[in-house]
XYZ file of C-alpha atoms in Angstrom:
373
model
C -82.553 125.814 91.898
C -80.277 123.979 89.496
C -80.653 126.804 86.958
C -79.470 129.364 89.518
C -76.469 127.199 90.384
C -75.556 126.822 86.710
C -75.834 130.569 86.150
C -73.522 131.212 89.151
C -70.987 128.713 87.785
C -71.101 130.382 84.354
C -70.593 133.860 85.891
C -67.758 132.530 88.047
C -66.136 130.950 85.010
C -66.577 134.078 82.952
C -65.045 136.157 85.751
C -61.986 133.927 85.876
C -61.618 134.192 82.127
C -61.975 137.951 82.369
C -59.261 138.075 85.024
C -56.996 135.875 82.952
C -57.696 137.992 79.896
C -56.871 141.109 81.890
C -53.624 139.636 83.186
C -52.685 138.474 79.717
C -53.408 141.927 78.365
C -51.257 143.511 81.075
C -48.507 141.013 80.320
C -48.630 141.807 76.633
C -48.630 145.539 77.372
C -45.711 145.039 79.784
C -43.775 143.065 77.184
C -44.462 145.706 74.576
C -43.366 148.470 76.942
C -40.324 146.513 78.058
C -39.455 145.656 74.481
C -39.880 149.252 73.442
C -37.796 150.404 76.389
C -35.079 147.891 75.609
C -35.142 148.909 71.948
C -34.841 152.573 72.964
C -31.970 151.899 75.391
C -30.179 149.674 72.866
C -30.620 152.223 70.079
C -29.173 154.917 72.354
C -26.285 152.703 73.431
C -25.298 151.324 70.027
C -26.345 154.276 67.867
C -24.113 157.099 66.679
C -22.962 159.483 69.380
C -23.324 163.275 69.408
C -19.695 164.242 68.671
C -18.987 165.689 65.240
C -15.194 165.559 65.332
C -12.439 163.441 66.813
C -11.776 164.489 70.394
C -9.600 163.406 73.298
C -11.223 162.329 76.569
C -9.247 161.990 79.777
C -10.022 159.383 82.424
C -8.530 160.623 85.657
C -6.740 158.160 87.896
C -9.248 156.545 90.274
C -12.364 157.421 88.236
C -15.184 154.849 88.431
C -17.488 153.929 85.566
C -20.271 156.133 87.001
C -17.933 159.110 87.411
C -16.596 158.605 83.899
C -20.144 158.386 82.495
C -21.130 161.674 84.147
C -18.021 163.412 82.779
C -18.634 161.995 79.289
C -22.173 163.382 79.327
C -21.036 166.763 80.668
C -18.457 167.040 77.883
C -20.881 166.026 75.140
C -19.440 162.620 74.261
C -22.643 160.716 75.169
C -26.308 161.623 75.589
C -27.186 159.598 78.707
C -24.805 158.731 81.527
C -27.268 156.275 83.125
C -27.584 154.172 79.973
C -23.814 154.276 79.466
C -22.978 153.025 82.949
C -25.896 150.724 83.755
C -26.572 149.133 80.372
C -22.918 149.150 79.386
C -21.814 147.362 82.555
C -24.220 144.522 81.735
C -23.500 143.979 78.052
C -19.747 144.611 77.755
C -16.979 142.242 78.766
C -15.338 144.809 81.049
C -16.592 147.885 82.868
C -13.289 148.861 84.510
C -12.010 152.042 82.839
C -8.306 152.759 82.422
C -6.644 156.032 83.386
C -5.240 158.155 80.597
C -6.147 160.124 77.486
C -8.171 158.351 74.784
C -8.913 159.414 71.235
C -12.679 159.252 70.655
C -13.656 159.283 66.948
C -16.461 161.507 65.679
C -19.875 159.893 66.121
C -18.566 157.103 68.364
C -21.369 155.150 70.056
C -21.528 154.550 73.795
C -20.533 150.938 73.132
C -17.475 152.001 71.126
C -16.469 154.550 73.751
C -16.753 152.096 76.638
C -14.725 149.487 74.768
C -12.042 152.102 74.060
C -11.877 153.198 77.699
C -11.731 149.638 79.043
C -9.708 147.691 76.460
C -8.030 150.335 74.296
C -4.599 151.871 74.718
C -4.341 155.384 76.155
C -2.468 157.970 74.121
C 1.253 157.702 74.857
C 2.965 160.596 76.569
C 6.643 160.456 77.358
C 9.575 162.572 78.461
C 12.720 161.808 76.466
C 16.186 162.576 77.824
C 18.998 162.271 75.227
C 22.265 160.577 76.114
C 24.848 162.999 77.445
C 22.426 165.587 78.806
C 23.159 167.030 82.218
C 20.627 166.869 85.051
C 20.018 170.599 84.597
C 18.956 170.023 80.981
C 16.818 167.042 81.996
C 14.976 168.961 84.720
C 14.367 171.836 82.306
C 12.589 169.409 79.969
C 10.575 167.723 82.736
C 9.423 171.040 84.179
C 8.440 172.295 80.709
C 5.930 169.454 80.157
C 2.583 171.011 81.066
C 0.802 167.645 81.248
C 2.734 166.880 84.430
C 1.978 168.369 87.826
C 4.095 169.727 90.667
C 7.610 170.986 90.143
C 11.212 169.994 90.759
C 12.969 172.868 92.431
C 16.251 171.192 93.353
C 18.686 169.546 90.963
C 19.315 165.852 91.602
C 22.905 164.550 91.618
C 24.668 164.710 88.252
C 24.628 161.384 86.443
C 21.693 159.985 88.423
C 19.316 159.874 85.411
C 19.383 157.123 82.792
C 18.712 158.686 79.373
C 15.725 157.334 77.462
C 11.969 157.804 77.016
C 9.726 157.546 80.056
C 5.975 157.094 79.651
C 3.559 158.814 81.979
C -0.149 159.502 82.373
C -1.234 163.150 82.209
C -1.595 164.393 85.747
C 1.363 162.398 87.045
C 3.837 164.431 89.071
C 7.142 165.579 87.677
C 8.828 164.051 90.704
C 7.376 160.631 89.856
C 8.868 160.835 86.360
C 12.238 161.847 87.803
C 11.994 158.966 90.289
C 11.518 156.532 87.381
C 14.588 157.943 85.605
C 16.749 157.679 88.703
C 15.545 154.170 89.526
C 16.390 153.101 85.978
C 19.939 154.437 86.370
C 20.375 152.756 89.753
C 19.301 149.402 88.309
C 21.302 149.753 85.083
C 24.483 150.758 86.913
C 24.177 147.844 89.322
C 23.700 145.365 86.465
C 26.602 146.770 84.434
C 28.898 146.784 87.459
C 28.230 143.074 87.967
C 29.304 142.314 84.380
C 32.498 144.439 84.375
C 35.974 143.199 83.539
C 37.737 142.023 86.659
C 40.889 144.133 86.331
C 39.440 147.594 85.757
C 41.170 150.457 87.629
C 37.785 151.494 89.064
C 36.900 150.922 92.685
C 33.139 151.445 92.709
C 30.013 151.807 90.558
C 30.258 155.553 91.214
C 33.669 155.684 89.523
C 32.375 153.676 86.574
C 29.517 156.177 86.244
C 31.929 159.138 86.262
C 34.140 157.644 83.563
C 31.096 156.641 81.485
C 29.879 160.234 81.540
C 33.230 161.388 80.130
C 33.129 158.730 77.409
C 29.563 159.802 76.580
C 30.609 163.425 76.100
C 33.692 162.525 74.047
C 31.817 160.752 71.259
C 28.314 160.283 69.943
C 29.362 157.308 67.818
C 28.333 154.099 69.561
C 31.009 151.952 67.930
C 33.765 154.243 69.256
C 32.769 154.153 72.903
C 34.636 150.937 73.821
C 37.758 152.311 72.088
C 37.629 155.639 73.880
C 36.794 153.946 77.175
C 39.907 151.798 76.717
C 42.070 154.903 76.164
C 40.956 156.347 79.501
C 41.320 152.979 81.254
C 44.864 152.694 79.852
C 45.649 156.200 81.089
C 44.348 155.410 84.584
C 46.497 152.280 84.665
C 49.551 154.276 83.561
C 48.892 157.029 86.110
C 48.373 159.560 83.311
C 45.877 162.400 83.505
C 42.728 161.888 81.453
C 43.006 165.277 79.693
C 39.399 165.308 78.502
C 38.089 168.599 77.081
C 34.471 167.989 78.211
C 35.653 167.970 81.828
C 37.068 171.483 81.372
C 33.739 172.665 79.976
C 31.790 171.133 82.849
C 34.066 172.851 85.331
C 33.137 176.165 83.701
C 29.382 175.663 83.196
C 28.582 173.005 85.830
C 26.249 171.585 83.217
C 23.856 174.545 83.394
C 24.676 176.156 80.057
C 26.551 175.447 76.845
C 29.982 176.808 75.965
C 29.359 178.232 72.506
C 33.026 178.802 71.755
C 36.352 177.070 71.865
C 38.223 176.376 75.097
C 40.736 179.087 75.957
C 44.321 178.353 76.930
C 43.681 179.967 80.304
C 40.811 177.517 80.885
C 42.987 174.543 80.014
C 45.564 175.766 82.527
C 42.995 176.831 85.125
C 42.545 174.384 87.962
C 38.987 173.338 88.784
C 37.842 170.114 90.490
C 36.750 168.896 87.039
C 39.672 169.908 84.824
C 41.350 166.589 84.090
C 44.265 168.412 82.457
C 45.113 169.690 85.941
C 43.881 166.972 88.339
C 44.889 163.349 88.702
C 42.353 160.589 88.226
C 38.625 161.149 87.925
C 36.649 164.327 88.632
C 34.478 164.319 91.785
C 31.154 163.659 90.003
C 29.887 162.671 86.571
C 29.782 165.462 84.008
C 26.571 164.254 82.325
C 24.066 161.415 82.288
C 25.598 158.557 80.283
C 23.488 156.082 78.359
C 23.560 152.341 78.823
C 26.044 151.865 75.946
C 28.565 154.220 77.537
C 28.208 152.376 80.854
C 28.771 149.042 79.125
C 31.743 150.413 77.174
C 33.502 151.411 80.396
C 32.632 148.122 82.078
C 34.025 146.162 79.125
C 36.399 148.380 77.124
C 38.320 147.268 74.059
C 41.738 145.727 74.485
C 44.372 147.963 72.866
C 47.400 150.103 73.769
C 46.123 153.485 72.604
C 46.725 156.400 74.953
C 45.625 159.283 72.722
C 42.848 160.232 70.326
C 41.847 163.312 68.373
C 39.008 164.158 65.998
C 39.423 162.660 62.548
C 37.619 165.424 60.684
C 35.830 168.726 60.985
C 32.537 167.220 62.187
C 31.858 164.934 65.183
C 30.219 162.254 63.025
C 33.605 161.557 61.377
C 34.891 160.042 64.603
C 38.418 159.954 65.987
C 41.867 158.686 65.125
C 43.873 156.891 67.827
C 47.560 156.701 68.696
C 49.797 154.728 71.040
C 52.601 157.310 71.311
C 52.679 161.042 71.842
C 54.647 161.507 68.610
C 51.925 159.747 66.609
C 49.345 161.801 68.411
C 51.095 165.042 67.518
C 51.026 164.062 63.850
C 47.294 163.328 64.120
C 46.690 166.651 65.845
C 48.576 168.518 63.098
C 46.497 166.739 60.472
C 43.293 167.588 62.330
C 44.288 171.260 62.523
C 44.870 171.342 58.775
C 41.455 169.787 58.149
C 39.800 172.171 60.595
C 41.497 175.174 58.966
C 40.401 174.030 55.509
C 36.838 173.523 56.727
C 36.800 176.959 58.355
C 38.137 178.560 55.153
C 35.513 176.770 53.082
C 32.755 177.842 55.453
C 33.994 181.430 55.295
C 34.092 181.313 51.486
C 30.558 179.913 51.347
C 29.346 182.611 53.716
C 30.997 185.306 51.589
C 29.456 183.871 48.423
C 26.031 183.839 50.063
C 26.532 187.453 51.195
C 27.498 188.553 47.675
C 24.519 186.729 46.172
C 22.195 188.474 48.619
C 23.702 191.866 47.784
C 23.254 191.151 44.069
C 19.598 190.241 44.622
C 19.014 193.418 46.619
C 20.731 195.521 43.918
C 18.627 193.883 41.208
C 15.434 194.486 43.170
C 16.407 198.139 43.712
C 17.110 198.566 39.971
C 13.702 197.108 39.072
C 12.098 199.541 41.506
C 13.819 202.517 39.871
C 12.687 201.353 36.411
C 9.057 201.086 37.508
C 9.153 204.644 38.878
């Protein structure tokens, strides 16, 4: 009896050991499988990616990590969207992707790509509007950018855009970029108006904007703007007409083309709402989009008694010479005309010399051809 009981205890003990051995074996197998699976996933995630050249990947606005992973796999940047999104979200500091275009180097791993999309800087895209451009020119540039969407079919008010560079994300609307430009002008004009000299002969921010646009078109030299602004302010105080050539041109083109010639006498004498040789005070609207420096120059012009200015030389970069009296101004104008005539004669002589040199080359080539025949 005791022997049977002992045998049953031994079998029971052996069975428990067998079960424990089986569980231990399963555990070891599970650890091996899990370890192998982790090693495989990690090697896929941290190993070199399939791309063989630098490429740009776009994260659309509102894309989630899962959506981005699927698009990356579809476009051949990664080999497994599931590993990218699920493993990546657990091992990286951030899994929130940014909108924009990102440069992905050749062979970039999933880890490197996710870090770029979450912590890197998107490629910069911007629309740049130079100082002194009209709204027509600005809208032409905005509409020509094929990374933007929608269209602007109606011109905004002249002078409502602050020149500068405006960043955007591909896919943004053209209207949103224009809105940013107009908001910047609204804010800049308000700030400049608050810092203006107290005794300016300007009654509103709108008038300051108009005069700033004229100053902007009169000179591209920043240091001259306060001087030229002061000339126009002095003229307004004296009740004199501004007599600004750019206002004549705007009255002809309305800012929608360039006048590739000199102003005719008939155009100086022709009365348009913008011709400040023929109208008193300011024109009805700006004639361009002035930059911040032109706005500040009008708000705080130099203090001097000049009422006239004329170009100093044959090129705009040479600036202007100023005068207090009309007699001085006439002398400066005569000097400018002499300089302009000399420059024109020199240009004509250089053109003739170039023409003669070309004819000599053609004659020499023709002579060589005859010799070879």
